Amino acid sequence: MSDRSTLAAPQQLPVKTVRAALAVSILLVLAGLVLFYQATRFAQRAHSNNQRALSVEVGAHECTPSSLSVLAGPAVFNIHNTSDRAVEWEILDGVMVIEERENIAPGFTQSLSVDLAPGNYAITCGLLSNPRGSLVVTPAADAAAKPATLSTVDFIGPLSEYRVYLGIHAAGLASAAKSLSSSIQAADLAAARDAYATAHAEYARIAPVAALFADLDHRIDAPALYFDKGAQDPAFSGFYRIAYGLYGQGDTTGLKPVADKLAADIAALSTRIDALSMQPAQLANLAVRHAEQVRDRLAADAKTPYAKDSGTQFEATLDGIREISDLLTPLLKTDPSLGKALADNFSQLDATLKKLAASANGSPIAVSTNNTLSGQINALIDSLRRVNPALGLEHNASSS
Amino acid sequence: MTQCPFDLTAGLPESPRRRRLLAGAGLLGGALVADLANAAAPAAKHVTDAPAAKGGIDDRYPFHGLRQQGITTPRPAAGMVAAFDVLASDRAGLERLFRVLTERIAFLTTGGPVPQTDPDYPPPDSGILGPVVTPDGLTVTVSVGASLFDDRFGLAAHKPVHLTPMTGFPNDALVERLCHGDLLLQFCAHTPDTNIHALRDIVKNTPDLLVLRWKQEGTVPVIAASASKRPESARNLLGFRDGSANPDSSDAVLMERIVWVGQENSEPAWATHGSYQAVRLIRNFVERWDRTPLQEQESIIGRHKPTGAPLDGKTEFDVPDYAADPEGKKTPLDAHIRLANDRTPEAQKHLILRRPFNYSNGVAPNGQLEMGLLFIAYQANLQEGFIAVQEKLNGEPLEEYIKPIGGGYFFVLPGVPVKDDFLGRTLLNA
Amino acid sequence: MKKHIVSLAIAAMVGGMTTAYAAVAPLDLVKPVADYKIYVSTEVTDLVAQTRAFTDAVKAGDLAKAKQLYAPTRAHYEAVEPIAELFSDLDNAIDSRADDHEKRENDPTFGGFHRIEYGLFAQNSTAGLVPVADKLMHDVLDLQKRIATLVFPPSKVVGGAAALMEEVAATKISGEEDRYSHTDLWDFQANVDGAQKIVQLFEPLIRKQDPKFADKIAANFATVDRILAKYKTPTGYETYDKLSASDRKALVGPVQTLAEDLSRLRGMLGLK
């Protein structure tokens, strides 16, 4: 039995180790101070925006931290890409994407604002093959909801109309995908290009909702950049893979399995859209998210030499967002300036598109035009962000 | 002895207590029990006995005056309009018609014994009211239609400025034989029989001068008089109070402005002290109305059904504050009362005096009820009055439940100021 | 004992007057409303196609063909009347009857289906109908465009079932709709089909609220369908005059009851 009254004599560490340990700990303290300073600056910026900010680092293989926790309500995330390829960052609720930031260039930081309801979410971290992190949103201390001027009943009409719109264009998409398969089968390049353009445009119209189904969206509409081996990656599929074949390589070789897979994914998408039950707040939120995605992809699409359908594609994309805006505008009676702002945003974009159509002739959009578009889309996003507060809707409702 | 378990009075010998109990159990028994409790009221002996005369059988509105009775006169429980074609072929005949009408109306509204005649001859009076005609508050108002001013009597140059045949509004389904007329008589009295008696008297006295085109009788629900409260408006067959916002007919200055034709109305001189009269037979689709949620009914009309209060008010005579409700959240922008009178200064130009009755006729071929509103309105300017208001109402949600099927536009003749004068004299002498 | 009886009576009165329904989640109405728009769009597509064939026959002077196409074409309009009549200018132009016009059949503003019906069946001729046919085609196309962009008000969709039965009660039971061709039974069935479609789309919600009520509605629809089915012919329906007095009487009860019951749907589903 050991004698508890006596302590074991401490071992003596070699001096070098002690010094090294001291240096490390000083460095750690300094690093900590730097980090603390940075975090304070973020926090100060967040405070000046009346929001809390959280930093997330997206590395080559994972997120740091990989486990986040915030209070419910508005939050800002600063996503810092420390890997060497462009990445996207998503907040997922099951398979539904709640918010995302796409195309974050290596070494750059982008921020993402989101209003979260309590629940458990997942976060993506770079490459699709990287493990996911977790985000826990806890209920806020004050859960006082702003009095809504509208009741849920007022949204039945717009939600039904949007559902019909989705149904019509999902059907158009399925039909065009079928034509695409058969023209690729027949090795008819001209017909395949036509079908591709039609199908891609129909997808663009329903893309705000398709983005909710991350797994399908990634298979249907992910650019080569998002894959480890780029255009050569075996997982690279969907519209961009087909465009690479039809335009980049100029023939239909090897596209049959891609087209078939696309048709199957589109059928699965139709089923999911049919089963989808949307909340009123999702309409504007999806429009905002999609507009951000479009803006973020402008640069990426400009770099894709084979994205020949940019003009028509952009127009269809705009139509999809405009549909949501048009459905909500009649409910904005308490803020008539917002309705006008949205109308102005769209007419500016229409004007730019018109100029594009007159000149480009199906070629990718020029960088300078990209900047103009980017700015105009940002103006639209700002207006769209005002919609839910104007409707008395705030939180993204978690489905969990 | 086993007592009947439902004998409420078992074990209670005293009759006042028994009566109290029965009255207390009125929840189950209703009116019958109330009758038993009111043992003092005399029971009717024979079903066909004449009901006890209600008040007013001797009420008499003087016939002579600057203006005809029946417009600003208080509206009684029974009304009737009868439209006629004039059979007289010249001015002399027309004058004779006017003189006969004057004489008969003067008698009927004053009352008096019926002249005795030889029984070998048809009696001059129908006898409905007995050997002595009682006035019963009767008024008979004589008005003329645009068609009287055609080439028959040379009156074209003297036609009142706004008098035209009624043309259909978008929701109308006018039946030709229920529309227009050379002449219209409005009969009002406390009981329908007085009106019928008066009509038959006039018909009997004008066989070569008038032939009936169409007629419509109507009633107004009677309520117990209350000395303290302002009388409430009577209800129409949609169950809503009708007349809440009607101009005050006892306000002489207001009546001068909105009802009576005067110097400022740019009408022919003979028409002074007359008024324009708009008559509309408006069928109500009552089955459909009775299947409409109460809340929707109230939104369509713009009033609270039980009280008649506007949707932002408490009592029937509260004036709605539309300025405080520009988006129609309290009172919808297309509510009937708001469309008819939006309470802006501009709306003051379009005030009309409404004096309608409810009518209930027969059964339509589809098995639905033919009942509705006998709408009558008076104004000094037909265009600014009824026509302007109806144009504001075109397209209102209430149109799903109503269908105007007949009526017409008429001009009420000035009154008969002195005894030897006659109706229409100023027109014939114009 | 006395108190007991009185309170029993009060309970019976109150119980009979009100039925408390659980609140319906408004978002549960989104899919049925969307599905109804799809149904209406399909009917209107058929209406456009058949109106084209009908008006072509009228313009070509093919009296027999035009007569044959009249009723089946109209049925698509009658089925979607709750939505069509939201556009009152088009409803008047397409479907008004002679007595809605001052000069009745001779009124120059009398047009649409019933003006053509008057020419084909009462005057037995296509003379003078070309401009009327052209206008009808134009108006039907306009209706299609307007419906495509219309956000269907949920209250009008659910209330449409009752509105269609009111139509039947007001004009189809008595044969007043198609007074020259007497093809009222076609329209009768179309109105009923339209009402049944709406009820079908909302049936799960209705049944959840009140299964007995849902059963009662289904039974009344079945009775109406059963009686009308007796008048089916290979090409459609018998003319209205063939409807026996006893069958007409047998139809009135279910039709009136459906109008009454369906008038409660909006309240039951939480709509104003």
PDB file of C-alpha atoms in Angstrom, chain B residues 5-10 12 21 24-25 27-28 166-168 170-176 180 287-293 295-296 364-368 400-401 403, chain C residues 1-2 5-6 9-10 13 85 92 99-102 104 155-156 162-163 165-167 169-171 173-174 176 248 252 256-257 259-261 263-264 266-267 271-272:
ATOM      1  CA  PRO B   5     -91.850  11.497 -14.491  1.00  0.00           C
ATOM      2  CA  PHE B   6     -92.379  14.345 -16.943  1.00  0.00           C
ATOM      3  CA  ASP B   7     -95.170  16.077 -15.103  1.00  0.00           C
ATOM      4  CA  LEU B   8     -93.415  19.257 -14.216  1.00  0.00           C
ATOM      5  CA  THR B   9     -96.219  20.479 -12.060  1.00  0.00           C
ATOM      6  CA  ALA B  10     -96.498  17.390  -9.903  1.00  0.00           C
ATOM      7  CA  LEU B  12     -97.422  21.963  -6.888  1.00  0.00           C
ATOM      8  CA  LEU B  21     -92.628  26.914 -13.600  1.00  0.00           C
ATOM      9  CA  GLY B  24     -89.388  28.748 -16.664  1.00  0.00           C
ATOM     10  CA  ALA B  25     -89.693  25.653 -18.809  1.00  0.00           C
ATOM     11  CA  LEU B  27     -87.110  26.684 -23.180  1.00  0.00           C
ATOM     12  CA  LEU B  28     -88.957  23.553 -24.091  1.00  0.00           C
ATOM     13  CA  MET B 166     -84.635  53.331 -68.108  1.00  0.00           C
ATOM     14  CA  THR B 167     -81.737  51.560 -69.802  1.00  0.00           C
ATOM     15  CA  GLY B 168     -80.184  48.420 -68.384  1.00  0.00           C
ATOM     16  CA  PRO B 170     -74.559  45.581 -66.700  1.00  0.00           C
ATOM     17  CA  ASN B 171     -76.162  43.267 -64.129  1.00  0.00           C
ATOM     18  CA  ASP B 172     -79.741  43.917 -65.295  1.00  0.00           C
ATOM     19  CA  ALA B 173     -81.951  41.305 -66.937  1.00  0.00           C
ATOM     20  CA  LEU B 174     -84.881  43.621 -67.668  1.00  0.00           C
ATOM     21  CA  VAL B 175     -88.137  41.998 -68.650  1.00  0.00           C
ATOM     22  CA  GLU B 176     -89.895  44.324 -71.119  1.00  0.00           C
ATOM     23  CA  HIS B 180     -91.588  51.646 -68.123  1.00  0.00           C
ATOM     24  CA  GLU B 287     -81.573  30.633 -51.294  1.00  0.00           C
ATOM     25  CA  ARG B 288     -78.068  31.428 -52.457  1.00  0.00           C
ATOM     26  CA  TRP B 289     -77.780  34.304 -49.985  1.00  0.00           C
ATOM     27  CA  ASP B 290     -78.886  32.049 -47.145  1.00  0.00           C
ATOM     28  CA  ARG B 291     -76.088  29.651 -48.077  1.00  0.00           C
ATOM     29  CA  THR B 292     -73.432  32.334 -47.834  1.00  0.00           C
ATOM     30  CA  PRO B 293     -71.264  32.581 -44.715  1.00  0.00           C
ATOM     31  CA  GLN B 295     -69.078  37.024 -42.503  1.00  0.00           C
ATOM     32  CA  GLU B 296     -69.155  37.170 -46.272  1.00  0.00           C
ATOM     33  CA  ALA B 364     -89.655  30.491 -60.366  1.00  0.00           C
ATOM     34  CA  PRO B 365     -89.656  27.521 -62.776  1.00  0.00           C
ATOM     35  CA  ASN B 366     -86.530  26.198 -61.030  1.00  0.00           C
ATOM     36  CA  GLY B 367     -88.369  25.973 -57.714  1.00  0.00           C
ATOM     37  CA  GLN B 368     -86.644  29.009 -56.228  1.00  0.00           C
ATOM     38  CA  GLU B 400     -74.187  37.656 -57.521  1.00  0.00           C
ATOM     39  CA  TYR B 401     -77.281  37.693 -55.337  1.00  0.00           C
ATOM     40  CA  LYS B 403     -80.996  40.705 -60.466  1.00  0.00           C
TER      41      LYS B 403
ATOM     42  CA  MET C   1     -85.919  15.896 -12.436  1.00  0.00           C
ATOM     43  CA  LYS C   2     -87.211  19.168 -13.819  1.00  0.00           C
ATOM     44  CA  ILE C   5     -84.921  17.831 -18.358  1.00  0.00           C
ATOM     45  CA  VAL C   6     -84.299  21.510 -18.871  1.00  0.00           C
ATOM     46  CA  ALA C   9     -82.955  20.334 -23.705  1.00  0.00           C
ATOM     47  CA  ILE C  10     -80.398  23.101 -23.607  1.00  0.00           C
ATOM     48  CA  MET C  13     -80.162  22.745 -28.742  1.00  0.00           C
ATOM     49  CA  GLU C  85     -66.697  33.750 -64.017  1.00  0.00           C
ATOM     50  CA  ASN C  92     -70.740  37.683 -70.258  1.00  0.00           C
ATOM     51  CA  ASP C  99     -82.691  37.659 -71.210  1.00  0.00           C
ATOM     52  CA  ASP C 100     -79.514  39.312 -69.953  1.00  0.00           C
ATOM     53  CA  HIS C 101     -79.860  41.669 -72.913  1.00  0.00           C
ATOM     54  CA  GLU C 102     -82.470  44.365 -73.379  1.00  0.00           C
ATOM     55  CA  ARG C 104     -83.023  39.666 -76.038  1.00  0.00           C
ATOM     56  CA  SER C 155     -61.462  30.629 -51.311  1.00  0.00           C
ATOM     57  CA  LYS C 156     -62.809  30.666 -54.876  1.00  0.00           C
ATOM     58  CA  ALA C 162     -70.978  25.163 -53.961  1.00  0.00           C
ATOM     59  CA  ALA C 163     -71.084  27.748 -56.747  1.00  0.00           C
ATOM     60  CA  MET C 165     -74.312  23.381 -57.459  1.00  0.00           C
ATOM     61  CA  GLU C 166     -76.006  26.809 -57.228  1.00  0.00           C
ATOM     62  CA  GLU C 167     -75.683  26.951 -61.030  1.00  0.00           C
ATOM     63  CA  ALA C 169     -80.151  24.579 -58.900  1.00  0.00           C
ATOM     64  CA  ALA C 170     -80.748  27.911 -60.634  1.00  0.00           C
ATOM     65  CA  THR C 171     -80.593  27.046 -64.349  1.00  0.00           C
ATOM     66  CA  ILE C 173     -82.754  21.755 -63.059  1.00  0.00           C
ATOM     67  CA  SER C 174     -85.338  23.797 -64.932  1.00  0.00           C
ATOM     68  CA  GLU C 176     -83.257  27.283 -68.684  1.00  0.00           C
ATOM     69  CA  ARG C 248     -86.403  15.816 -62.200  1.00  0.00           C
ATOM     70  CA  VAL C 252     -83.822  18.416 -56.837  1.00  0.00           C
ATOM     71  CA  GLN C 256     -80.246  21.403 -53.089  1.00  0.00           C
ATOM     72  CA  THR C 257     -78.645  19.406 -50.289  1.00  0.00           C
ATOM     73  CA  ALA C 259     -75.589  23.242 -52.448  1.00  0.00           C
ATOM     74  CA  GLU C 260     -76.308  23.533 -48.726  1.00  0.00           C
ATOM     75  CA  ASP C 261     -73.566  21.118 -47.613  1.00  0.00           C
ATOM     76  CA  SER C 263     -71.593  25.950 -48.801  1.00  0.00           C
ATOM     77  CA  ARG C 264     -69.997  24.874 -45.531  1.00  0.00           C
ATOM     78  CA  ARG C 266     -64.888  27.077 -46.851  1.00  0.00           C
ATOM     79  CA  GLY C 267     -65.668  27.433 -43.169  1.00  0.00           C
ATOM     80  CA  LEU C 271     -61.068  29.832 -45.473  1.00  0.00           C
ATOM     81  CA  LYS C 272     -63.041  33.054 -45.439  1.00  0.00           C
TER      82      LYS C 272
END
